[in-house]
PDB file of C-alpha atoms in Angstrom:
ATOM      1  CA  UNK A   1       6.611  -9.884 -37.288  1.00 46.00           C
ATOM      2  CA  UNK A   2       4.748 -12.452 -35.221  1.00 48.00           C
ATOM      3  CA  UNK A   3       3.607 -11.798 -31.697  1.00 49.00           C
ATOM      4  CA  UNK A   4       4.984 -14.229 -29.160  1.00 51.00           C
ATOM      5  CA  UNK A   5       2.350 -15.725 -26.849  1.00 52.00           C
ATOM      6  CA  UNK A   6       2.885 -17.323 -23.465  1.00 48.00           C
ATOM      7  CA  UNK A   7       0.500 -19.255 -21.273  1.00 53.00           C
ATOM      8  CA  UNK A   8       0.238 -17.630 -17.862  1.00 50.00           C
ATOM      9  CA  UNK A   9      -0.744 -19.898 -14.990  1.00 50.00           C
ATOM     10  CA  UNK A  10      -1.333 -18.769 -11.398  1.00 52.00           C
ATOM     11  CA  UNK A  11      -0.607 -15.387  -9.823  1.00 53.00           C
ATOM     12  CA  UNK A  12      -4.083 -14.012 -10.632  1.00 53.00           C
ATOM     13  CA  UNK A  13      -7.700 -14.862 -10.059  1.00 56.00           C
ATOM     14  CA  UNK A  14      -8.405 -15.266 -13.767  1.00 56.00           C
ATOM     15  CA  UNK A  15      -8.153 -18.651 -15.455  1.00 56.00           C
ATOM     16  CA  UNK A  16      -4.998 -19.265 -17.532  1.00 58.00           C
ATOM     17  CA  UNK A  17      -5.081 -17.460 -20.875  1.00 63.00           C
ATOM     18  CA  UNK A  18      -2.895 -17.099 -23.905  1.00 70.00           C
ATOM     19  CA  UNK A  19      -1.606 -13.535 -23.806  1.00 72.00           C
ATOM     20  CA  UNK A  20       1.314 -11.874 -25.509  1.00 75.00           C
ATOM     21  CA  UNK A  21       4.290 -10.692 -23.512  1.00 74.00           C
ATOM     22  CA  UNK A  22       3.326  -7.143 -24.432  1.00 77.00           C
ATOM     23  CA  UNK A  23      -0.148  -7.672 -22.942  1.00 78.00           C
ATOM     24  CA  UNK A  24       1.354  -9.129 -19.769  1.00 76.00           C
ATOM     25  CA  UNK A  25       3.793  -6.245 -19.389  1.00 75.00           C
ATOM     26  CA  UNK A  26       0.995  -3.709 -20.027  1.00 80.00           C
ATOM     27  CA  UNK A  27      -1.120  -5.415 -17.362  1.00 80.00           C
ATOM     28  CA  UNK A  28       1.776  -5.357 -14.883  1.00 80.00           C
ATOM     29  CA  UNK A  29       2.885  -1.760 -15.620  1.00 83.00           C
ATOM     30  CA  UNK A  30       0.767  -0.032 -12.905  1.00 86.00           C
ATOM     31  CA  UNK A  31       1.892  -2.591 -10.338  1.00 85.00           C
ATOM     32  CA  UNK A  32       5.527  -2.172 -11.368  1.00 81.00           C
ATOM     33  CA  UNK A  33       5.255   1.614 -11.110  1.00 86.00           C
ATOM     34  CA  UNK A  34       3.739   1.363  -7.633  1.00 88.00           C
ATOM     35  CA  UNK A  35       6.358  -1.199  -6.649  1.00 84.00           C
ATOM     36  CA  UNK A  36       9.150   1.110  -7.827  1.00 85.00           C
ATOM     37  CA  UNK A  37       7.687   4.008  -5.841  1.00 89.00           C
ATOM     38  CA  UNK A  38       7.472   1.832  -2.726  1.00 88.00           C
ATOM     39  CA  UNK A  39      11.081   0.711  -3.200  1.00 85.00           C
ATOM     40  CA  UNK A  40      12.240   4.338  -3.391  1.00 86.00           C
ATOM     41  CA  UNK A  41      10.233   5.208  -0.255  1.00 87.00           C
ATOM     42  CA  UNK A  42      11.735   2.229   1.584  1.00 85.00           C
ATOM     43  CA  UNK A  43      15.257   3.235   0.546  1.00 83.00           C
ATOM     44  CA  UNK A  44      14.688   6.800   1.803  1.00 85.00           C
ATOM     45  CA  UNK A  45      13.302   5.504   5.090  1.00 87.00           C
ATOM     46  CA  UNK A  46      16.185   3.107   5.546  1.00 84.00           C
ATOM     47  CA  UNK A  47      18.900   5.651   4.708  1.00 83.00           C
ATOM     48  CA  UNK A  48      17.538   8.538   6.843  1.00 86.00           C
ATOM     49  CA  UNK A  49      19.131   7.366  10.145  1.00 88.00           C
ATOM     50  CA  UNK A  50      22.452   6.747   8.390  1.00 87.00           C
ATOM     51  CA  UNK A  51      22.304  10.267   6.959  1.00 87.00           C
ATOM     52  CA  UNK A  52      21.653  11.762  10.393  1.00 90.00           C
ATOM     53  CA  UNK A  53      24.589   9.878  11.928  1.00 90.00           C
ATOM     54  CA  UNK A  54      26.822  10.905   9.035  1.00 90.00           C
ATOM     55  CA  UNK A  55      25.798  14.537   9.630  1.00 91.00           C
ATOM     56  CA  UNK A  56      26.686  14.333  13.321  1.00 93.00           C
ATOM     57  CA  UNK A  57      30.000  12.645  12.540  1.00 93.00           C
ATOM     58  CA  UNK A  58      30.815  15.287   9.944  1.00 93.00           C
ATOM     59  CA  UNK A  59      29.977  18.016  12.454  1.00 94.00           C
ATOM     60  CA  UNK A  60      32.329  16.463  15.021  1.00 94.00           C
ATOM     61  CA  UNK A  61      35.070  16.271  12.400  1.00 94.00           C
ATOM     62  CA  UNK A  62      34.545  19.932  11.506  1.00 94.00           C
ATOM     63  CA  UNK A  63      34.659  21.027  15.155  1.00 95.00           C
ATOM     64  CA  UNK A  64      37.770  18.893  15.652  1.00 94.00           C
ATOM     65  CA  UNK A  65      39.361  20.569  12.645  1.00 93.00           C
ATOM     66  CA  UNK A  66      38.619  24.018  14.124  1.00 94.00           C
ATOM     67  CA  UNK A  67      40.282  23.023  17.404  1.00 92.00           C
ATOM     68  CA  UNK A  68      43.295  21.647  15.548  1.00 90.00           C
ATOM     69  CA  UNK A  69      43.530  24.888  13.585  1.00 89.00           C
ATOM     70  CA  UNK A  70      43.445  26.866  16.827  1.00 89.00           C
ATOM     71  CA  UNK A  71      46.192  24.579  18.113  1.00 86.00           C
ATOM     72  CA  UNK A  72      48.397  25.608  15.206  1.00 83.00           C
ATOM     73  CA  UNK A  73      47.668  29.288  15.859  1.00 86.00           C
ATOM     74  CA  UNK A  74      48.562  29.015  19.538  1.00 81.00           C
ATOM     75  CA  UNK A  75      51.580  26.863  18.763  1.00 81.00           C
ATOM     76  CA  UNK A  76      52.804  29.565  16.412  1.00 74.00           C
ATOM     77  CA  UNK A  77      52.273  32.243  19.051  1.00 79.00           C
ATOM     78  CA  UNK A  78      54.210  30.079  21.491  1.00 79.00           C
ATOM     79  CA  UNK A  79      57.144  29.938  19.113  1.00 59.00           C
ATOM     80  CA  UNK A  80      57.127  33.745  18.822  1.00 70.00           C
ATOM     81  CA  UNK A  81      56.989  34.262  22.559  1.00 75.00           C
ATOM     82  CA  UNK A  82      59.621  31.578  23.066  1.00 65.00           C
ATOM     83  CA  UNK A  83      62.048  33.732  21.128  1.00 55.00           C
ATOM     84  CA  UNK A  84      61.133  36.778  23.202  1.00 61.00           C
ATOM     85  CA  UNK A  85      60.955  35.513  26.774  1.00 61.00           C
ATOM     86  CA  UNK A  86      59.135  37.494  29.347  1.00 56.00           C
ATOM     87  CA  UNK A  87      60.067  38.029  32.964  1.00 54.00           C
ATOM     88  CA  UNK A  88      58.301  35.858  35.512  1.00 57.00           C
ATOM     89  CA  UNK A  89      56.240  33.067  34.021  1.00 62.00           C
ATOM     90  CA  UNK A  90      57.093  33.201  30.337  1.00 71.00           C
ATOM     91  CA  UNK A  91      54.190  33.680  27.917  1.00 70.00           C
ATOM     92  CA  UNK A  92      55.328  30.679  25.895  1.00 66.00           C
ATOM     93  CA  UNK A  93      54.535  28.420  28.854  1.00 68.00           C
ATOM     94  CA  UNK A  94      51.000  29.796  28.979  1.00 70.00           C
ATOM     95  CA  UNK A  95      50.604  29.424  25.216  1.00 74.00           C
ATOM     96  CA  UNK A  96      52.003  25.881  25.392  1.00 72.00           C
ATOM     97  CA  UNK A  97      49.474  24.901  28.063  1.00 75.00           C
ATOM     98  CA  UNK A  98      46.520  26.381  26.125  1.00 72.00           C
ATOM     99  CA  UNK A  99      47.597  24.863  22.820  1.00 79.00           C
ATOM    100  CA  UNK A 100      48.128  21.475  24.503  1.00 84.00           C
ATOM    101  CA  UNK A 101      44.561  21.538  25.836  1.00 84.00           C
ATOM    102  CA  UNK A 102      43.217  22.502  22.393  1.00 79.00           C
ATOM    103  CA  UNK A 103      45.224  19.691  20.814  1.00 88.00           C
ATOM    104  CA  UNK A 104      43.745  17.095  23.174  1.00 91.00           C
ATOM    105  CA  UNK A 105      40.158  18.355  22.737  1.00 86.00           C
ATOM    106  CA  UNK A 106      40.492  18.564  18.938  1.00 90.00           C
ATOM    107  CA  UNK A 107      42.025  15.104  18.691  1.00 94.00           C
ATOM    108  CA  UNK A 108      39.253  13.589  20.826  1.00 95.00           C
ATOM    109  CA  UNK A 109      36.494  15.221  18.746  1.00 93.00           C
ATOM    110  CA  UNK A 110      38.094  14.313  15.411  1.00 93.00           C
ATOM    111  CA  UNK A 111      38.700  10.740  16.599  1.00 94.00           C
ATOM    112  CA  UNK A 112      35.081  10.395  17.737  1.00 94.00           C
ATOM    113  CA  UNK A 113      33.787  11.681  14.395  1.00 92.00           C
ATOM    114  CA  UNK A 114      36.078   9.433  12.365  1.00 92.00           C
ATOM    115  CA  UNK A 115      35.083   6.449  14.488  1.00 92.00           C
ATOM    116  CA  UNK A 116      31.394   7.150  13.889  1.00 92.00           C
ATOM    117  CA  UNK A 117      31.927   7.430  10.123  1.00 89.00           C
ATOM    118  CA  UNK A 118      33.838   4.134  10.015  1.00 90.00           C
ATOM    119  CA  UNK A 119      30.979   2.399  11.845  1.00 88.00           C
ATOM    120  CA  UNK A 120      28.255   3.485   9.391  1.00 85.00           C
ATOM    121  CA  UNK A 121      26.843   1.050   6.850  1.00 82.00           C
ATOM    122  CA  UNK A 122      25.278   3.079   4.020  1.00 80.00           C
ATOM    123  CA  UNK A 123      23.732   0.096   2.187  1.00 81.00           C
ATOM    124  CA  UNK A 124      19.921  -0.123   2.296  1.00 79.00           C
ATOM    125  CA  UNK A 125      19.914  -3.886   2.964  1.00 82.00           C
ATOM    126  CA  UNK A 126      16.119  -4.284   3.289  1.00 84.00           C
ATOM    127  CA  UNK A 127      15.504  -2.370   0.083  1.00 81.00           C
ATOM    128  CA  UNK A 128      18.042  -4.449  -1.836  1.00 84.00           C
ATOM    129  CA  UNK A 129      16.570  -7.688  -0.462  1.00 87.00           C
ATOM    130  CA  UNK A 130      12.955  -6.770  -1.335  1.00 84.00           C
ATOM    131  CA  UNK A 131      14.007  -5.521  -4.760  1.00 80.00           C
ATOM    132  CA  UNK A 132      15.704  -8.858  -5.479  1.00 85.00           C
ATOM    133  CA  UNK A 133      12.572 -10.686  -4.328  1.00 85.00           C
ATOM    134  CA  UNK A 134      10.456  -8.523  -6.631  1.00 79.00           C
ATOM    135  CA  UNK A 135      12.743  -9.227  -9.579  1.00 80.00           C
ATOM    136  CA  UNK A 136      12.458 -12.966  -8.892  1.00 83.00           C
ATOM    137  CA  UNK A 137       8.664 -12.690  -8.675  1.00 79.00           C
ATOM    138  CA  UNK A 138       8.577 -10.745 -11.943  1.00 76.00           C
ATOM    139  CA  UNK A 139      10.735 -13.385 -13.640  1.00 78.00           C
ATOM    140  CA  UNK A 140       8.395 -16.052 -12.268  1.00 78.00           C
ATOM    141  CA  UNK A 141       5.485 -14.420 -14.049  1.00 72.00           C
ATOM    142  CA  UNK A 142       7.032 -15.424 -17.375  1.00 71.00           C
ATOM    143  CA  UNK A 143       7.726 -19.014 -16.390  1.00 70.00           C
ATOM    144  CA  UNK A 144       5.031 -21.604 -16.958  1.00 55.00           C
TER     145      UNK A 144
END
């Protein structure tokens, strides 16, 4: 098996030499490892604000779901009291008012959370762009 040799020009301070691809890759390995670590750090940095917003939106959705659940409980109680009316102001009217308020609050919170989630862009655009640039640079190292 013969070793393929390429002539590397530019990109370093050394004069052009005939080195094998294996030698070039071995020379670039520490830089590639550092570059990969930096890319991962950049992705984490870029995605942290999106994660925080997603957490807030999820919290709003959960709170909205609790209010909607309470609405169903009060609506059920209203149906029971509707069947058994009380003298004076019927209890079902009171339950209807309370459940209506809970419905409005729950719907507003759930709508706000869903709106926030729809507005999030989870792609790490800077990381993708720099990674593509690094791939192009790496490919350029093998071109003469």
